Tab-separated table of C-alpha atoms in Angstrom:
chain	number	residue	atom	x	y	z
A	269	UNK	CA	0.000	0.000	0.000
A	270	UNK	CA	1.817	2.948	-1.473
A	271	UNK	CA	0.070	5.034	0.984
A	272	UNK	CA	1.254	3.564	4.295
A	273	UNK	CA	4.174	5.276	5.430
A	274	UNK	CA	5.376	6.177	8.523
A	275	UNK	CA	6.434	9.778	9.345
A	276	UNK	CA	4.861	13.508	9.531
A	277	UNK	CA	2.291	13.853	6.809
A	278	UNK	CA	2.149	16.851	4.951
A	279	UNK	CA	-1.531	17.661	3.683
A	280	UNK	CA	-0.425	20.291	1.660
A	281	UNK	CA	-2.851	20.505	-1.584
A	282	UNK	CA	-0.445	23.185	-3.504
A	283	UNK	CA	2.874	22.335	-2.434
A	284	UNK	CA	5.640	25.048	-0.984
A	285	UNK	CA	8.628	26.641	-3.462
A	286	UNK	CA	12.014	26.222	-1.341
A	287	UNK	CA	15.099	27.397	-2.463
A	288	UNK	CA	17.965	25.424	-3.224
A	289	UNK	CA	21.598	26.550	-4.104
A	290	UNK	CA	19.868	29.955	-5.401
A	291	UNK	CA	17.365	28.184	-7.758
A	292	UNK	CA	13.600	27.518	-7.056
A	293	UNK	CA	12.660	24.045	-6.271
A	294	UNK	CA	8.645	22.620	-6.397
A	295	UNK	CA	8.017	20.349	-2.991
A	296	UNK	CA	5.769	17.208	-3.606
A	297	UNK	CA	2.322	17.731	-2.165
A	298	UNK	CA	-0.993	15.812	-1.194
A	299	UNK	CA	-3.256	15.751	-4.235
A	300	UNK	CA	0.122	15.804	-6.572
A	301	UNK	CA	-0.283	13.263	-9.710
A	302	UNK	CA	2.154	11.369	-11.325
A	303	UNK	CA	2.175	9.379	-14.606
A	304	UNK	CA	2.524	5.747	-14.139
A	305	UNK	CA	2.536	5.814	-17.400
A	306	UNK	CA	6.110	7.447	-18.018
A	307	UNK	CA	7.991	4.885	-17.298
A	308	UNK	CA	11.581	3.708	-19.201
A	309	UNK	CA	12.336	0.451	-20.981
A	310	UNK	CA	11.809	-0.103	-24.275
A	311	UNK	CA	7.834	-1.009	-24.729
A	312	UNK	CA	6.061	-4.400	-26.016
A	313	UNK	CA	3.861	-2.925	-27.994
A	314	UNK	CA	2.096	-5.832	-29.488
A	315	UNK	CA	-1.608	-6.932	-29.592
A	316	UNK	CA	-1.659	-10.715	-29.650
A	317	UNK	CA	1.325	-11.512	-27.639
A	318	UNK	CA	3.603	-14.192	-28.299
A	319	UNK	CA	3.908	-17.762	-27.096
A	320	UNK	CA	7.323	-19.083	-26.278
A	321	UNK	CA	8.351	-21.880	-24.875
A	322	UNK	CA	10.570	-22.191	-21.462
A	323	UNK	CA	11.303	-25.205	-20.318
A	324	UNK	CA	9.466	-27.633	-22.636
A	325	UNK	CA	6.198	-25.756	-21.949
A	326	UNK	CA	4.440	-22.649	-23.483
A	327	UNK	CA	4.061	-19.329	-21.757
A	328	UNK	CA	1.934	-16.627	-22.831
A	329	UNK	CA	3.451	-13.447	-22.762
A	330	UNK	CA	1.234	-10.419	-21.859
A	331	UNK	CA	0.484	-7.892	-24.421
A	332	UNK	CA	-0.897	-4.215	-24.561
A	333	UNK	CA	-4.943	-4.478	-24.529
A	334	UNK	CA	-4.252	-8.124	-23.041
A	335	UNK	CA	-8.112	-8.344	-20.723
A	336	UNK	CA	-8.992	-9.820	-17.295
A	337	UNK	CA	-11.895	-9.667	-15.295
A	338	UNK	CA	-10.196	-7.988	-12.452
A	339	UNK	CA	-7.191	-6.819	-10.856
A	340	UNK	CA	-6.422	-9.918	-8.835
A	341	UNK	CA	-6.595	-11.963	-12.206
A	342	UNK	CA	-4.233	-9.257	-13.923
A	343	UNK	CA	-1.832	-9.941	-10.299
A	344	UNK	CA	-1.943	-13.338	-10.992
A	345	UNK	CA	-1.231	-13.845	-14.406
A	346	UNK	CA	1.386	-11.690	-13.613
A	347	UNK	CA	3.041	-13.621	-11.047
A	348	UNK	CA	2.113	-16.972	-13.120
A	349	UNK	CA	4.082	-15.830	-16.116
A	350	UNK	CA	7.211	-14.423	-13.619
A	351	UNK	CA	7.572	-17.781	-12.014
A	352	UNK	CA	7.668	-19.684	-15.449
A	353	UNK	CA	9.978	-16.869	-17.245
A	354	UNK	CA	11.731	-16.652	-14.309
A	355	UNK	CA	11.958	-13.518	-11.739
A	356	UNK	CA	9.700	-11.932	-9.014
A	357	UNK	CA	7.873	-9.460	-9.113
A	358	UNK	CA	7.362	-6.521	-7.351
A	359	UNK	CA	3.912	-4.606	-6.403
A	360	UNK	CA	4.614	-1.149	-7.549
A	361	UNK	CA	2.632	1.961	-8.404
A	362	UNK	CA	-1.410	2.467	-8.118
A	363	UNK	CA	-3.579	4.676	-9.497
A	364	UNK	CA	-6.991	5.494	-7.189
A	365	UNK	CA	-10.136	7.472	-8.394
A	366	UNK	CA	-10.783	10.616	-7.284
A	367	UNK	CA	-14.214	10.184	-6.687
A	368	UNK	CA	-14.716	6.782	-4.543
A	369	UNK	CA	-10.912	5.925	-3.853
A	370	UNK	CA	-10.970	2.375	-6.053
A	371	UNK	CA	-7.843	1.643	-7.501
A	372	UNK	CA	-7.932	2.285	-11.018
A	373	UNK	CA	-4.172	1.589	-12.065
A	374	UNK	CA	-1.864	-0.644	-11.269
A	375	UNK	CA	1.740	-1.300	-12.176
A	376	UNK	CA	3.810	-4.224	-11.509
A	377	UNK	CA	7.918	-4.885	-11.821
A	378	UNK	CA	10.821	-7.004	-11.598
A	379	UNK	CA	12.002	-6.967	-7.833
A	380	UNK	CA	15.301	-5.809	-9.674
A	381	UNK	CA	13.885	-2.416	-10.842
A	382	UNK	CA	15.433	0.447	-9.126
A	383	UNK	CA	18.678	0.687	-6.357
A	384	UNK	CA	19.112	-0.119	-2.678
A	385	UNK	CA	19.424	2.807	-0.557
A	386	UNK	CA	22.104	1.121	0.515
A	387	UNK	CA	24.163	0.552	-2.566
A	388	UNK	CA	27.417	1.526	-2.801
A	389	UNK	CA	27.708	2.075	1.092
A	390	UNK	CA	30.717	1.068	3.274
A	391	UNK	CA	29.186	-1.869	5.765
A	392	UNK	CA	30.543	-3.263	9.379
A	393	UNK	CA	33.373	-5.554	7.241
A	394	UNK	CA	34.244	-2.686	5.420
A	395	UNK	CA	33.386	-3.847	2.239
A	396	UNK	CA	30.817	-2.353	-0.226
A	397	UNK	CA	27.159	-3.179	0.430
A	398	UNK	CA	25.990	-5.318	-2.399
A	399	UNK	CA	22.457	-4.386	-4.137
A	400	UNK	CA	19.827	-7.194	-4.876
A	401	UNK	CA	18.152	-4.113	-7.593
A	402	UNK	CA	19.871	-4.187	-10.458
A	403	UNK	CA	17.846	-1.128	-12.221
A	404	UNK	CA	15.704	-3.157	-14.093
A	405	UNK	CA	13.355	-1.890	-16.567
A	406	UNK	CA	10.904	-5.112	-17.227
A	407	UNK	CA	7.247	-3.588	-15.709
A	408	UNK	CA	3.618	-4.265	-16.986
A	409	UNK	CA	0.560	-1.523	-16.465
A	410	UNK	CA	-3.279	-2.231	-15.887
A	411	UNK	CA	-6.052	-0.206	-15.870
A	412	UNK	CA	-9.735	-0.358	-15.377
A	413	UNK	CA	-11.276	0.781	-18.174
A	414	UNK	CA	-15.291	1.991	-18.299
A	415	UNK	CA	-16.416	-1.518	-20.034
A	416	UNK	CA	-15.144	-2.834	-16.254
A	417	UNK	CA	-12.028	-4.825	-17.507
A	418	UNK	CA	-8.102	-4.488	-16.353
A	419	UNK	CA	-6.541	-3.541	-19.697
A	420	UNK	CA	-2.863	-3.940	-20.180
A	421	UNK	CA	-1.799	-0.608	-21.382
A	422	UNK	CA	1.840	-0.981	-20.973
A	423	UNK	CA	4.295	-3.796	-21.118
A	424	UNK	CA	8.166	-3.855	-21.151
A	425	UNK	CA	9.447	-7.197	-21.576
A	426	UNK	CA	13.269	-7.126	-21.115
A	427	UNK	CA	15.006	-7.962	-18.148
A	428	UNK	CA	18.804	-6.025	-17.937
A	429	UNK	CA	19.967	-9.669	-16.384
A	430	UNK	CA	20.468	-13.147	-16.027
A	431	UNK	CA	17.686	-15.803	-15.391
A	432	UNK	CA	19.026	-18.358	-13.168
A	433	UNK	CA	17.403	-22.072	-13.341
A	434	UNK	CA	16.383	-23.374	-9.862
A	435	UNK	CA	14.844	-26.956	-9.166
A	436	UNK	CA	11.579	-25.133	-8.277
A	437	UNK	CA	11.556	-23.261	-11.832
A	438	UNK	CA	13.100	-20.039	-12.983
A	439	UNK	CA	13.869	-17.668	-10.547
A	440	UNK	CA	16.393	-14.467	-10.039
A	441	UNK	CA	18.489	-14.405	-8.274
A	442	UNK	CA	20.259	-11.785	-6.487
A	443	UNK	CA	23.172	-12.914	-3.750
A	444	UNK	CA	20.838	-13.126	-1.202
A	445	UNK	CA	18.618	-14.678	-3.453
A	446	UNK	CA	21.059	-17.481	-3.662
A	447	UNK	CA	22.039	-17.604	-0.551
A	448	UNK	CA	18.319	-18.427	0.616
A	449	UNK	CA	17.795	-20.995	-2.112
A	450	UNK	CA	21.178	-22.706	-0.981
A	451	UNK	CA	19.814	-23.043	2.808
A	452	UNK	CA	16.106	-23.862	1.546
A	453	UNK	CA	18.049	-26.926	-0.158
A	454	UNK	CA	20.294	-28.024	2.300
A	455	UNK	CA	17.322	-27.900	4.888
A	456	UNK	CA	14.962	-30.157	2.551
A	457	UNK	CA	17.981	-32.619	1.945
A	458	UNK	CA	18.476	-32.702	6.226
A	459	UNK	CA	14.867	-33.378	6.196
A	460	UNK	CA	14.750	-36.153	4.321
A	461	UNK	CA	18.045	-37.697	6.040
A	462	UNK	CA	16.369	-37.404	9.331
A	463	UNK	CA	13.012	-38.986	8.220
A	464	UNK	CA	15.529	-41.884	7.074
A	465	UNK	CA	17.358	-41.908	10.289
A	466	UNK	CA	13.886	-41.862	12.107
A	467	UNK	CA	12.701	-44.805	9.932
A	468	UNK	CA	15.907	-47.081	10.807
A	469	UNK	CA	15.164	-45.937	14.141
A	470	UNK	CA	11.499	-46.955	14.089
A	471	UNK	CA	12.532	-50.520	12.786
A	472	UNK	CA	15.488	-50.814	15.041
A	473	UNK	CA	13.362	-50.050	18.651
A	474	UNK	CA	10.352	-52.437	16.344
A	475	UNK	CA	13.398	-55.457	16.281
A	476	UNK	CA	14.490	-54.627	19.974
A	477	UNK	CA	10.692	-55.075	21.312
A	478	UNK	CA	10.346	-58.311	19.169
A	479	UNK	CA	13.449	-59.430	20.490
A	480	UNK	CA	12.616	-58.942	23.804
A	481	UNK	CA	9.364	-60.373	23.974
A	482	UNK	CA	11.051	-63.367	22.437
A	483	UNK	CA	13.412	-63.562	25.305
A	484	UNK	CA	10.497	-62.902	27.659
A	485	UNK	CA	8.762	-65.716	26.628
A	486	UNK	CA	11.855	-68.190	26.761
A	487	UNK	CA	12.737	-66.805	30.053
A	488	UNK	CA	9.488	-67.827	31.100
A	489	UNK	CA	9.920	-70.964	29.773
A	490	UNK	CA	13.087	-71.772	32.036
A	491	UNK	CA	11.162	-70.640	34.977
A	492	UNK	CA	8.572	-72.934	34.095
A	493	UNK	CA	10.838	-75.980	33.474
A	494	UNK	CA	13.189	-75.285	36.667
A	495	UNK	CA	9.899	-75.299	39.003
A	496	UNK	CA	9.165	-78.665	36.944
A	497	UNK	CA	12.092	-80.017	38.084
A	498	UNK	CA	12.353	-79.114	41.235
A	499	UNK	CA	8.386	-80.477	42.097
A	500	UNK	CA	9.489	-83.920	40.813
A	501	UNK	CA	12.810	-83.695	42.786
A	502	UNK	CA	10.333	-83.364	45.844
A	503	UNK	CA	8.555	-85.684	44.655
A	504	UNK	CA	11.239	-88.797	44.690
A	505	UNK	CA	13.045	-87.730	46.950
A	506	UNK	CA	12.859	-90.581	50.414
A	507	UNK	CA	10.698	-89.296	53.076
């Protein structure tokens, strides 16, 4: 929700004029509208889309004046074609109406569009903080038009870098990315060893209880034969 932020609001509707190294500078204010439209990357601008094939199967690609029935189906086509083409996205921009305060736009992006705040920084090992944003252009725009469909109005399909091939799909990945996926692995594979150790253990205590009902019953059996024994030895014995 682009409008949940913490800090001071300002409910300015016009917006003050500071001044800035002697030049006159126009603040952001309440009420102040910006294009989601304008947006870089070079644009898809094609009206039946394309089918191509990842992986052995086909993935429709979105297209300008692509339809769905709603925002959630536009959302997750969206995320349906990222997993199979292979990077996340990111919930971006919206657009509300004036008049009730429905959301009327919507723009969605590779969770490598933009830069860290943190790029480029010195951190506690005194190394350079890596970024997980590469500046990625790829992005897609819906927008509710009056017939009451989600219209793809925009679409930029290239990605400024790799696609790295997971065993869950096509994801990418930054180095934290990676780094997630590695542990996410290792912890399945020490699953599976322990639910292999816990079998063998299962069977193992199983024997052990077999075993020692089976020695149970023989001990039993002693006891049984001794007391034999001994009755008869009372029995001859001269009186």
């Amino acid at each position: 929700d682009l409008d949940k932020h913490e800090g001071a609001l300002d409910n300015s509707t016009q917006g003050n004029i500071s001044a800035c190294d002697g030049a006159e500078v126009q603040e952001p204010h309440v009420c102040m509208e910006f294009d989601l439209d304008e947006q870089e990357g070079a644009l898809d601008i094609s009206t039946e889309g394309n089918i191509i094939v990842c992986d052995g199967a086909e993935v429709q690609e979105p297209y300008v004046g692509m339809e769905f029935d709603s925002e959630d189906d536009a959302k997750r086509f969206y995320f349906e074609y990222a997993r199979k083409i292979g990077f996340v996205v990111r919930i971006m921009q919206r657009r509300c109406s004036e008049t009730d305060g429905r959301v009327v736009a919507r723009r969605l992006g590779c969770n490598k569009q933009g830069f860290s705040p943190n790029y480029g920084t010195i951190g506690p090992d005194k190394k350079p903080r890596s970024c997980a944003r590469e500046g990625c252009k790829a992005t897609i725009l819906v927008k509710l038009e009056k017939s009451g469909k989600w219209v793809v109005s925009r679409f930029v399909k290239e990605h400024n870098h790799p696609l790295v091939v997971t065993e869950q799909g096509l994801s990418t990945c930054g180095d934290k990315d990676k780094k997630i996926e590695q542990l996410t692995r290792e912890l399945r594979r020490q699953d599976q060893l322990c639910a292999a150790y816990r079998e063998i253990l299962q069977r193992f205590l199983i024997s052990i209880e077999e075993q020692a009902d089976q020695l149970s019953s023989k001990i039993q059996d002693i006891v049984e034969n001794v007391r034999k024994v001994e009755a008869e030895a009372q029995t001859t014995l001269p009186k």
